[in-house]
PDB file of C-alpha atoms in Angstrom:
ATOM      1  CA  MET A 192     -16.037   3.440  -1.921  1.00 62.00           C
ATOM      2  CA  ARG A 193     -12.744   5.251  -1.702  1.00 78.00           C
ATOM      3  CA  GLU A 194      -9.533   3.363  -2.216  1.00 92.00           C
ATOM      4  CA  ILE A 195      -6.657   2.621   0.095  1.00 95.00           C
ATOM      5  CA  GLU A 196      -3.521   3.316  -1.919  1.00 97.00           C
ATOM      6  CA  ILE A 197      -0.616   0.988  -1.252  1.00 97.00           C
ATOM      7  CA  PHE A 198       2.702   2.180  -2.658  1.00 98.00           C
ATOM      8  CA  TYR A 199       5.267  -0.552  -3.259  1.00 98.00           C
ATOM      9  CA  LEU A 200       8.375  -1.432  -5.235  1.00 97.00           C
ATOM     10  CA  THR A 201       8.783  -4.608  -7.255  1.00 97.00           C
ATOM     11  CA  GLY A 202      11.407  -6.809  -5.629  1.00 96.00           C
ATOM     12  CA  CYS A 203      11.143  -5.134  -2.214  1.00 96.00           C
ATOM     13  CA  PRO A 204      11.058  -7.837   0.489  1.00 95.00           C
ATOM     14  CA  TYR A 205       8.945  -5.666   2.822  1.00 95.00           C
ATOM     15  CA  CYS A 206       6.432  -5.075   0.031  1.00 97.00           C
ATOM     16  CA  ASN A 207       6.301  -8.796  -0.760  1.00 97.00           C
ATOM     17  CA  ASN A 208       5.596  -9.504   2.908  1.00 96.00           C
ATOM     18  CA  ALA A 209       2.867  -6.847   2.899  1.00 95.00           C
ATOM     19  CA  ARG A 210       1.186  -8.492  -0.107  1.00 96.00           C
ATOM     20  CA  LYS A 211       1.269 -11.868   1.650  1.00 97.00           C
ATOM     21  CA  ALA A 212      -0.128 -10.364   4.861  1.00 95.00           C
ATOM     22  CA  VAL A 213      -2.977  -8.651   3.004  1.00 94.00           C
ATOM     23  CA  ALA A 214      -3.783 -11.866   1.116  1.00 94.00           C
ATOM     24  CA  GLU A 215      -3.894 -13.811   4.393  1.00 95.00           C
ATOM     25  CA  LEU A 216      -6.083 -11.161   6.006  1.00 92.00           C
ATOM     26  CA  LEU A 217      -8.551 -11.253   3.106  1.00 91.00           C
ATOM     27  CA  LYS A 218      -8.650 -15.046   3.253  1.00 92.00           C
ATOM     28  CA  GLU A 219      -9.009 -15.130   7.049  1.00 93.00           C
ATOM     29  CA  ASP A 220     -11.794 -12.577   7.351  1.00 92.00           C
ATOM     30  CA  PRO A 221     -14.113 -12.051   4.371  1.00 86.00           C
ATOM     31  CA  ALA A 222     -15.271  -8.704   5.807  1.00 89.00           C
ATOM     32  CA  TYR A 223     -11.974  -7.185   4.623  1.00 88.00           C
ATOM     33  CA  GLN A 224     -12.828  -8.082   1.037  1.00 87.00           C
ATOM     34  CA  ALA A 225     -15.093  -5.032   0.989  1.00 89.00           C
ATOM     35  CA  LEU A 226     -11.995  -2.816   1.088  1.00 89.00           C
ATOM     36  CA  SER A 227     -10.917  -1.208  -2.132  1.00 93.00           C
ATOM     37  CA  LEU A 228      -7.139  -1.593  -2.384  1.00 95.00           C
ATOM     38  CA  LYS A 229      -5.081   0.026  -5.124  1.00 96.00           C
ATOM     39  CA  TRP A 230      -1.530  -1.323  -5.391  1.00 97.00           C
ATOM     40  CA  ILE A 231       0.694   1.341  -6.950  1.00 97.00           C
ATOM     41  CA  GLU A 232       4.185   0.482  -8.181  1.00 98.00           C
ATOM     42  CA  GLU A 233       6.246   3.538  -7.302  1.00 96.00           C
ATOM     43  CA  ASN A 234       8.383   3.483 -10.454  1.00 97.00           C
ATOM     44  CA  GLU A 235       5.435   2.995 -12.793  1.00 97.00           C
ATOM     45  CA  GLU A 236       3.378   5.858 -11.331  1.00 97.00           C
ATOM     46  CA  ALA A 237       6.134   8.249 -10.283  1.00 96.00           C
ATOM     47  CA  ASP A 238       3.967  11.390 -10.505  1.00 96.00           C
ATOM     48  CA  LEU A 239       1.387   9.952  -8.119  1.00 95.00           C
ATOM     49  CA  ALA A 240       4.098   8.598  -5.801  1.00 95.00           C
ATOM     50  CA  ASN A 241       5.812  11.993  -5.720  1.00 95.00           C
ATOM     51  CA  SER A 242       2.534  13.638  -4.726  1.00 95.00           C
ATOM     52  CA  ARG A 243       2.463  11.671  -1.450  1.00 96.00           C
ATOM     53  CA  ASP A 244       4.647  12.335   1.593  1.00 95.00           C
ATOM     54  CA  TYR A 245       6.559   9.147   2.358  1.00 96.00           C
ATOM     55  CA  TYR A 246      10.111   7.856   2.270  1.00 95.00           C
ATOM     56  CA  ARG A 247       9.821   4.059   2.557  1.00 96.00           C
ATOM     57  CA  VAL A 248       7.602   1.379   1.050  1.00 97.00           C
ATOM     58  CA  PRO A 249       5.214  -0.142   1.589  1.00 97.00           C
ATOM     59  CA  SER A 250       3.203   2.947   2.505  1.00 97.00           C
ATOM     60  CA  LEU A 251      -0.574   3.148   2.765  1.00 97.00           C
ATOM     61  CA  PHE A 252      -2.749   6.206   2.187  1.00 97.00           C
ATOM     62  CA  TYR A 253      -6.456   6.912   2.464  1.00 95.00           C
ATOM     63  CA  GLN A 254      -7.816  10.119   0.939  1.00 92.00           C
ATOM     64  CA  GLY A 255      -4.257  11.474   0.805  1.00 92.00           C
ATOM     65  CA  ASP A 256      -3.610  10.845   4.504  1.00 95.00           C
ATOM     66  CA  LYS A 257      -0.805   8.469   5.407  1.00 97.00           C
ATOM     67  CA  LEU A 258      -2.021   5.483   7.383  1.00 96.00           C
ATOM     68  CA  TYR A 259       1.229   3.522   7.500  1.00 96.00           C
ATOM     69  CA  GLU A 260       4.840   3.744   6.375  1.00 96.00           C
ATOM     70  CA  CYS A 261       7.286   0.868   6.661  1.00 94.00           C
ATOM     71  CA  ALA A 262      10.055   1.262   9.222  1.00 89.00           C
ATOM     72  CA  PRO A 263      13.113  -0.966   8.824  1.00 78.00           C
TER      73      PRO A 263
END
């Protein structure tokens, strides 16, 4: 199964909320546990982050296509 990439920054309040929301979703509906999620810290994997077209985190990608980008 292909992964959903989730780009985040440590300490970002929006990213922390996204983690909580995903955890609640997985707990609420076990069907979502089949998803393959890859959490990518932007600063730790800068080359990969720079290869994606986004400005804000959290941002989600599937097969290189942007699914979601945070809007303040």
